[in-house]
GROMACS .gro file of C-alpha atoms in nm:
model
  348
    1MET     CA    1   0.000   0.000   0.000
    2VAL     CA    2   0.137   0.338  -0.103
    3ILE     CA    3   0.077   0.635   0.125
    4ASN     CA    4  -0.014   0.946  -0.074
    5ASP     CA    5  -0.175   1.280  -0.012
    6GLN     CA    6  -0.518   1.129  -0.075
    7LYS     CA    7  -0.555   1.277  -0.419
    8ARG     CA    8  -0.895   1.227  -0.575
    9ILE     CA    9  -0.868   1.103  -0.934
   10LEU     CA   10  -1.162   1.116  -1.175
   11VAL     CA   11  -1.155   0.828  -1.422
   12THR     CA   12  -1.397   0.879  -1.710
   13GLY     CA   13  -1.481   0.541  -1.859
   14GLY     CA   14  -1.372   0.381  -1.532
   15GLY     CA   15  -1.609   0.088  -1.584
   16GLY     CA   16  -1.450  -0.010  -1.914
   17TYR     CA   17  -1.192  -0.257  -2.038
   18ILE     CA   18  -0.892  -0.044  -1.943
   19GLY     CA   19  -1.073   0.169  -1.687
   20THR     CA   20  -1.141  -0.112  -1.442
   21HIS     CA   21  -0.769  -0.193  -1.438
   22VAL     CA   22  -0.682   0.174  -1.381
   23VAL     CA   23  -0.935   0.209  -1.100
   24GLY     CA   24  -0.819  -0.111  -0.932
   25GLN     CA   25  -0.454  -0.005  -0.937
   26LEU     CA   26  -0.528   0.346  -0.810
   27LEU     CA   27  -0.735   0.208  -0.522
   28ALA     CA   28  -0.455  -0.037  -0.439
   29ARG     CA   29  -0.226   0.264  -0.402
   30ASN     CA   30  -0.470   0.433  -0.166
   31TYR     CA   31  -0.601   0.703  -0.399
   32LYS     CA   32  -0.955   0.829  -0.379
   33VAL     CA   33  -1.115   0.740  -0.711
   34ARG     CA   34  -1.433   0.866  -0.872
   35ILE     CA   35  -1.570   0.691  -1.179
   36LEU     CA   36  -1.785   0.861  -1.442
   37ASP     CA   37  -1.933   0.593  -1.664
   38PRO     CA   38  -2.283   0.504  -1.795
   39LEU     CA   39  -2.218   0.138  -1.704
   40VAL     CA   40  -2.445   0.018  -1.984
   41PHE     CA   41  -2.438  -0.339  -1.853
   42GLY     CA   42  -2.466  -0.247  -1.486
   43GLN     CA   43  -2.220  -0.223  -1.199
   44GLY     CA   44  -2.134  -0.593  -1.188
   45VAL     CA   45  -1.791  -0.530  -1.343
   46LEU     CA   46  -1.710  -0.319  -1.036
   47LYS     CA   47  -1.836  -0.573  -0.782
   48ASP     CA   48  -1.504  -0.633  -0.603
   49LEU     CA   49  -1.392  -0.270  -0.633
   50LYS     CA   50  -1.713  -0.131  -0.481
   51LYS     CA   51  -1.609  -0.270  -0.143
   52ASN     CA   52  -1.334  -0.007  -0.125
   53LYS     CA   53  -1.438   0.302   0.074
   54ASN     CA   54  -1.222   0.522  -0.151
   55LEU     CA   55  -1.436   0.452  -0.459
   56GLU     CA   56  -1.724   0.671  -0.575
   57ILE     CA   57  -1.938   0.593  -0.880
   58VAL     CA   58  -2.121   0.852  -1.088
   59GLN     CA   59  -2.329   0.649  -1.331
   60ALA     CA   60  -2.383   0.890  -1.619
   61GLU     CA   61  -2.288   0.968  -1.979
   62ILE     CA   62  -1.993   1.198  -2.041
   63GLY     CA   63  -2.235   1.435  -2.216
   64ASP     CA   64  -2.449   1.483  -1.904
   65LEU     CA   65  -2.314   1.824  -1.800
   66TYR     CA   66  -2.486   1.825  -1.461
   67GLN     CA   67  -2.346   1.485  -1.360
   68LEU     CA   68  -2.009   1.571  -1.513
   69SER     CA   69  -1.993   1.887  -1.302
   70LEU     CA   70  -2.075   1.687  -0.989
   71ALA     CA   71  -1.807   1.433  -1.081
   72LEU     CA   72  -1.543   1.707  -1.118
   73LYS     CA   73  -1.598   1.854  -0.773
   74ASP     CA   74  -1.292   1.826  -0.544
   75VAL     CA   75  -1.094   1.633  -0.807
   76ASN     CA   76  -0.716   1.674  -0.832
   77GLU     CA   77  -0.648   1.497  -1.161
   78ILE     CA   78  -0.841   1.350  -1.454
   79ILE     CA   79  -0.776   1.030  -1.646
   80HIS     CA   80  -0.993   1.060  -1.956
   81LEU     CA   81  -1.068   0.716  -2.102
   82ALA     CA   82  -1.432   0.771  -2.201
   83GLY     CA   83  -1.539   0.777  -2.565
   84LEU     CA   84  -1.594   0.543  -2.856
   85VAL     CA   85  -1.308   0.299  -2.907
   86GLY     CA   86  -1.204   0.107  -3.217
   87ASP     CA   87  -1.246   0.152  -3.592
   88PRO     CA   88  -1.575  -0.042  -3.640
   89ALA     CA   89  -1.751   0.130  -3.349
   90CYS     CA   90  -1.645   0.476  -3.464
   91ALA     CA   91  -1.743   0.407  -3.826
   92LEU     CA   92  -2.107   0.347  -3.728
   93ASP     CA   93  -2.203   0.714  -3.717
   94LYS     CA   94  -1.955   0.994  -3.790
   95ASP     CA   95  -2.151   1.269  -3.613
   96PHE     CA   96  -2.205   1.055  -3.303
   97THR     CA   97  -1.835   0.965  -3.296
   98ILE     CA   98  -1.725   1.328  -3.322
   99ARG     CA   99  -1.967   1.421  -3.045
  100MET     CA  100  -1.852   1.142  -2.814
  101ASN     CA  101  -1.479   1.165  -2.883
  102ILE     CA  102  -1.383   1.520  -2.977
  103LEU     CA  103  -1.658   1.742  -2.839
  104SER     CA  104  -1.675   1.554  -2.509
  105THR     CA  105  -1.299   1.601  -2.467
  106ARG     CA  106  -1.343   1.974  -2.525
  107VAL     CA  107  -1.627   1.995  -2.273
  108ILE     CA  108  -1.450   1.805  -1.998
  109LYS     CA  109  -1.131   2.005  -2.063
  110ASP     CA  110  -1.315   2.337  -2.031
  111LEU     CA  111  -1.499   2.227  -1.718
  112SER     CA  112  -1.181   2.089  -1.562
  113LYS     CA  113  -1.023   2.433  -1.595
  114LEU     CA  114  -1.322   2.591  -1.421
  115PHE     CA  115  -1.270   2.343  -1.137
  116ASN     CA  116  -0.896   2.424  -1.131
  117ILE     CA  117  -0.795   2.065  -1.210
  118LYS     CA  118  -0.437   2.089  -1.328
  119LYS     CA  119  -0.335   1.748  -1.464
  120PHE     CA  120  -0.538   1.600  -1.751
  121ILE     CA  121  -0.422   1.257  -1.870
  122PHE     CA  122  -0.571   1.158  -2.205
  123ALA     CA  123  -0.589   0.811  -2.359
  124SER     CA  124  -0.495   0.833  -2.726
  125SER     CA  125  -0.385   0.553  -2.956
  126CYS     CA  126  -0.086   0.438  -3.161
  127SER     CA  127  -0.336   0.397  -3.446
  128VAL     CA  128  -0.266   0.765  -3.522
  129TYR     CA  129   0.050   0.642  -3.700
  130GLY     CA  130  -0.170   0.453  -3.947
  131SER     CA  131   0.035   0.289  -4.216
  132THR     CA  132   0.412   0.333  -4.204
  133ASN     CA  133   0.714   0.133  -4.309
  134LYS     CA  134   0.934   0.301  -4.049
  135LYS     CA  135   0.940   0.246  -3.674
  136ALA     CA  136   0.716   0.522  -3.542
  137ASN     CA  137   0.798   0.740  -3.243
  138GLU     CA  138   0.627   1.039  -3.087
  139GLU     CA  139   0.782   1.274  -3.345
  140SER     CA  140   0.676   1.067  -3.647
  141LYS     CA  141   0.438   1.201  -3.909
  142LEU     CA  142   0.080   1.101  -3.835
  143ASN     CA  143  -0.109   0.906  -4.099
  144PRO     CA  144  -0.458   0.826  -3.967
  145ILE     CA  145  -0.657   0.591  -4.188
  146SER     CA  146  -0.970   0.562  -3.974
  147LEU     CA  147  -1.219   0.802  -3.818
  148TYR     CA  148  -1.121   0.662  -3.477
  149ALA     CA  149  -0.757   0.765  -3.528
  150LYS     CA  150  -0.858   1.106  -3.664
  151THR     CA  151  -1.070   1.178  -3.355
  152LYS     CA  152  -0.775   1.088  -3.134
  153ILE     CA  153  -0.553   1.336  -3.319
  154ASP     CA  154  -0.817   1.609  -3.297
  155SER     CA  155  -0.860   1.542  -2.925
  156GLU     CA  156  -0.483   1.560  -2.872
  157LYS     CA  157  -0.479   1.899  -3.045
  158GLU     CA  158  -0.776   2.016  -2.838
  159LEU     CA  159  -0.571   1.956  -2.524
  160LEU     CA  160  -0.217   2.042  -2.629
  161ASN     CA  161  -0.309   2.363  -2.814
  162ASP     CA  162  -0.470   2.502  -2.499
  163ASP     CA  163  -0.202   2.715  -2.335
  164THR     CA  164  -0.406   2.807  -2.028
  165LYS     CA  165  -0.179   2.861  -1.729
  166ASN     CA  166  -0.197   2.577  -1.473
  167PHE     CA  167  -0.355   2.340  -1.726
  168HIS     CA  168  -0.122   2.043  -1.776
  169PRO     CA  169  -0.233   1.784  -2.032
  170VAL     CA  170  -0.047   1.457  -2.095
  171VAL     CA  171  -0.124   1.240  -2.398
  172LEU     CA  172  -0.067   0.864  -2.382
  173ARG     CA  173  -0.076   0.686  -2.716
  174LEU     CA  174  -0.165   0.328  -2.633
  175ALA     CA  175  -0.043   0.021  -2.818
  176THR     CA  176  -0.300  -0.242  -2.919
  177VAL     CA  177  -0.432  -0.365  -2.587
  178PHE     CA  178  -0.490  -0.731  -2.501
  179GLY     CA  179  -0.561  -0.953  -2.204
  180HIS     CA  180  -0.817  -1.020  -1.935
  181SER     CA  181  -1.024  -0.748  -1.771
  182ARG     CA  182  -1.323  -0.724  -1.540
  183ARG     CA  183  -1.505  -0.580  -1.844
  184GLN     CA  184  -1.373  -0.820  -2.103
  185ARG     CA  185  -1.352  -0.746  -2.475
  186PHE     CA  186  -1.321  -0.993  -2.761
  187ASP     CA  187  -1.303  -0.743  -3.047
  188LEU     CA  188  -0.933  -0.682  -2.986
  189ILE     CA  189  -0.717  -0.892  -3.215
  190ALA     CA  190  -0.524  -1.101  -2.958
  191ASN     CA  191  -0.837  -1.156  -2.749
  192LEU     CA  192  -1.045  -1.241  -3.057
  193PHE     CA  193  -0.789  -1.492  -3.183
  194THR     CA  194  -0.779  -1.659  -2.841
  195ALA     CA  195  -1.159  -1.682  -2.837
  196GLN     CA  196  -1.170  -1.818  -3.192
  197ALA     CA  197  -0.901  -2.077  -3.120
  198HIS     CA  198  -1.078  -2.210  -2.811
  199ASN     CA  199  -1.435  -2.195  -2.940
  200ASP     CA  200  -1.407  -2.249  -3.315
  201GLY     CA  201  -1.067  -2.405  -3.375
  202VAL     CA  202  -1.006  -2.164  -3.663
  203LEU     CA  203  -0.816  -1.833  -3.668
  204THR     CA  204  -0.904  -1.610  -3.962
  205VAL     CA  205  -0.615  -1.373  -4.035
  206THR     CA  206  -0.686  -1.077  -4.264
  207GLY     CA  207  -0.359  -0.886  -4.234
  208SER     CA  208  -0.089  -1.146  -4.185
  209LYS     CA  209   0.209  -0.921  -4.267
  210GLN     CA  210   0.088  -0.619  -4.072
  211TRP     CA  211   0.278  -0.509  -3.764
  212ARG     CA  212   0.108  -0.411  -3.439
  213PRO     CA  213   0.247  -0.305  -3.102
  214PHE     CA  214   0.079  -0.491  -2.814
  215ILE     CA  215   0.040  -0.417  -2.443
  216HIS     CA  216  -0.155  -0.589  -2.166
  217ALA     CA  217  -0.446  -0.397  -2.014
  218SER     CA  218  -0.289  -0.413  -1.668
  219ASP     CA  219   0.035  -0.266  -1.804
  220VAL     CA  220  -0.162   0.018  -1.966
  221ALA     CA  221  -0.314   0.092  -1.626
  222ARG     CA  222   0.031   0.088  -1.468
  223ALA     CA  223   0.142   0.356  -1.715
  224PHE     CA  224  -0.149   0.581  -1.614
  225VAL     CA  225  -0.063   0.536  -1.246
  226MET     CA  226   0.301   0.619  -1.317
  227ILE     CA  227   0.194   0.940  -1.493
  228VAL     CA  228  -0.024   1.031  -1.193
  229GLU     CA  229   0.279   0.990  -0.967
  230ALA     CA  230   0.543   1.141  -1.198
  231PRO     CA  231   0.684   1.489  -1.131
  232LEU     CA  232   0.498   1.738  -1.348
  233ALA     CA  233   0.820   1.868  -1.501
  234LYS     CA  234   0.883   1.523  -1.654
  235ILE     CA  235   0.549   1.475  -1.825
  236ASP     CA  236   0.382   1.816  -1.869
  237ARG     CA  237   0.237   1.851  -2.223
  238GLN     CA  238   0.420   1.538  -2.335
  239ILE     CA  239   0.301   1.284  -2.591
  240ILE     CA  240   0.413   0.939  -2.480
  241ASN     CA  241   0.371   0.603  -2.654
  242VAL     CA  242   0.264   0.332  -2.408
  243GLY     CA  243   0.393  -0.015  -2.487
  244ASP     CA  244   0.712  -0.218  -2.505
  245ASP     CA  245   0.944  -0.266  -2.803
  246ASN     CA  246   0.958  -0.639  -2.730
  247LEU     CA  247   0.583  -0.667  -2.796
  248ASN     CA  248   0.585  -0.543  -3.156
  249CYS     CA  249   0.457  -0.839  -3.356
  250THR     CA  250   0.308  -0.928  -3.695
  251ILE     CA  251  -0.049  -1.053  -3.703
  252ALA     CA  252   0.070  -1.383  -3.853
  253ASN     CA  253   0.317  -1.439  -3.568
  254LEU     CA  254   0.045  -1.355  -3.316
  255ALA     CA  255  -0.186  -1.615  -3.471
  256GLN     CA  256   0.091  -1.877  -3.466
  257LEU     CA  257   0.163  -1.803  -3.100
  258ILE     CA  258  -0.203  -1.844  -3.003
  259ALA     CA  259  -0.248  -2.160  -3.210
  260GLY     CA  260   0.057  -2.304  -3.035
  261ILE     CA  261  -0.084  -2.224  -2.691
  262VAL     CA  262  -0.443  -2.340  -2.745
  263LYS     CA  263  -0.357  -2.630  -2.981
  264THR     CA  264  -0.710  -2.779  -2.984
  265SER     CA  265  -1.055  -2.622  -2.958
  266LYS     CA  266  -1.306  -2.711  -2.689
  267LYS     CA  267  -1.454  -2.954  -2.944
  268GLY     CA  268  -1.120  -3.130  -2.979
  269GLN     CA  269  -1.024  -3.009  -3.326
  270LYS     CA  270  -0.670  -2.893  -3.400
  271VAL     CA  271  -0.650  -2.514  -3.428
  272GLN     CA  272  -0.606  -2.402  -3.788
  273ILE     CA  273  -0.493  -2.066  -3.925
  274ILE     CA  274  -0.664  -1.936  -4.240
  275ILE     CA  275  -0.495  -1.644  -4.417
  276GLN     CA  276  -0.741  -1.414  -4.597
  277ASP     CA  277  -0.542  -1.092  -4.637
  278ASP     CA  278  -0.754  -0.785  -4.704
  279PRO     CA  279  -0.572  -0.531  -4.927
  280ALA     CA  280  -0.819  -0.263  -4.815
  281ASP     CA  281  -0.689  -0.281  -4.456
  282LEU     CA  282  -0.384  -0.055  -4.461
  283ARG     CA  283  -0.310  -0.050  -4.088
  284ASN     CA  284   0.054  -0.130  -4.028
  285TYR     CA  285   0.267   0.025  -3.757
  286HIS     CA  286   0.582  -0.081  -3.572
  287VAL     CA  287   0.626   0.154  -3.276
  288SER     CA  288   0.914   0.272  -3.057
  289PHE     CA  289   0.857   0.292  -2.682
  290ALA     CA  290   1.200   0.430  -2.595
  291LYS     CA  291   1.057   0.754  -2.456
  292ILE     CA  292   0.839   0.602  -2.183
  293HIS     CA  293   1.128   0.376  -2.081
  294LYS     CA  294   1.363   0.676  -2.063
  295ILE     CA  295   1.124   0.907  -1.875
  296LEU     CA  296   0.959   0.659  -1.638
  297GLY     CA  297   1.173   0.344  -1.655
  298TYR     CA  298   0.861   0.171  -1.785
  299LYS     CA  299   0.864  -0.187  -1.914
  300ALA     CA  300   0.579  -0.429  -1.978
  301MET     CA  301   0.531  -0.684  -1.701
  302VAL     CA  302   0.292  -0.914  -1.890
  303GLY     CA  303   0.401  -1.062  -2.223
  304LEU     CA  304   0.179  -1.190  -2.502
  305GLU     CA  305   0.225  -1.555  -2.407
  306GLN     CA  306   0.135  -1.497  -2.040
  307GLY     CA  307  -0.169  -1.283  -2.123
  308ILE     CA  308  -0.300  -1.529  -2.380
  309LYS     CA  309  -0.253  -1.824  -2.144
  310GLU     CA  310  -0.454  -1.638  -1.878
  311MET     CA  311  -0.747  -1.584  -2.116
  312TYR     CA  312  -0.730  -1.944  -2.240
  313HIS     CA  313  -0.738  -2.064  -1.879
  314ASN     CA  314  -1.038  -1.840  -1.811
  315PHE     CA  315  -1.221  -1.987  -2.109
  316LYS     CA  316  -1.162  -2.340  -1.981
  317GLN     CA  317  -1.280  -2.238  -1.633
  318GLY     CA  318  -1.601  -2.081  -1.767
  319VAL     CA  319  -1.511  -1.729  -1.654
  320TYR     CA  320  -1.648  -1.570  -1.973
  321LYS     CA  321  -2.024  -1.622  -1.982
  322GLY     CA  322  -2.222  -1.647  -2.303
  323HIS     CA  323  -2.065  -1.626  -2.650
  324TYR     CA  324  -1.756  -1.423  -2.727
  325ARG     CA  325  -1.952  -1.229  -2.990
  326ASP     CA  326  -2.222  -1.121  -2.743
  327PRO     CA  327  -2.271  -0.740  -2.726
  328ILE     CA  328  -2.111  -0.715  -2.382
  329TYR     CA  329  -1.779  -0.824  -2.532
  330VAL     CA  330  -1.790  -0.618  -2.855
  331ASN     CA  331  -1.755  -0.238  -2.862
  332TYR     CA  332  -1.934  -0.214  -3.198
  333GLU     CA  333  -2.247  -0.364  -3.041
  334MET     CA  334  -2.210  -0.155  -2.726
  335THR     CA  335  -2.186   0.159  -2.937
  336LYS     CA  336  -2.520   0.078  -3.102
  337LEU     CA  337  -2.674   0.050  -2.755
  338MET     CA  338  -2.517   0.382  -2.655
  339GLN     CA  339  -2.660   0.547  -2.966
  340MET     CA  340  -3.008   0.427  -2.876
  341ARG     CA  341  -2.969   0.551  -2.518
  342TYR     CA  342  -2.843   0.887  -2.638
  343SER     CA  343  -3.133   0.924  -2.885
  344CYS     CA  344  -3.383   0.846  -2.609
  345HIS     CA  345  -3.225   1.104  -2.375
  346ALA     CA  346  -3.217   1.366  -2.651
  347LYS     CA  347  -3.588   1.320  -2.719
  348SER     CA  348  -3.694   1.320  -2.354
   0.00000   0.00000   0.00000
């Protein structure tokens, strides 16, 4: 247990795939944590965390200005995770995506300044590098090829171009996240492949030669905690890639690793890999994480093999209820539910 000055941290999207890891680690280090999240599927994902007296939950959409204002009261720092995540979810409705990703960032930024909240930690994505044949670092030219990536870039600009005194944004560009979480997802490539291998015995690979940087959800959370605890002079207005150079991997190699771990499906069939490369999918980025290692001494603690084995074990133990394509596990489906909720609120 770490003794701190009892900072109160607001985590928007604290009930999500990454958010539940962030909240858990902050609570373990004795921070006061307030979550702002609509919790579309209820508070069950927070069951074990709710026992902690330092946790508060504001169950509301990021666009609810009244609830957002209540959530910002007496907060020292913000970790902004809320918004639509992933290319398919963001492609559903451009206007809705802009509202949820860019405009909501602007609103929470402006309100945070009114509440004199100095440190604003924003979750961006390495997908902003798009398609590149060179190893990308924080100074590399951005080449977004999806609306999701474009909204991340616009949100970064919204924060970093604001030169208000005593406003200190930090942008974390996350590698492709994988692994187990209290709010599990199976629309992330490593998680999806693990689910397919166990349930179907077939991995369908559509970008075998593409590179991706990977990072476990718990290691992402650790990076956010390290930024919370870092001296402001080290991280103020910095853009920092979050990942580990050792976890850059091609999609084909990822599939081979998972097939080698799972070996046979739950029906007893040998896991097969089917290559169906899609020339329309241009995503390809090999990323450098030298900066976060230099500034914070950060290294990943969970490798691909360990994280995949944990999910495979959870499948065999029946931890993941229902089917891996159920809406609760897929952000695209969750986004459709959010759209319906938003439309209902707008009409009421």
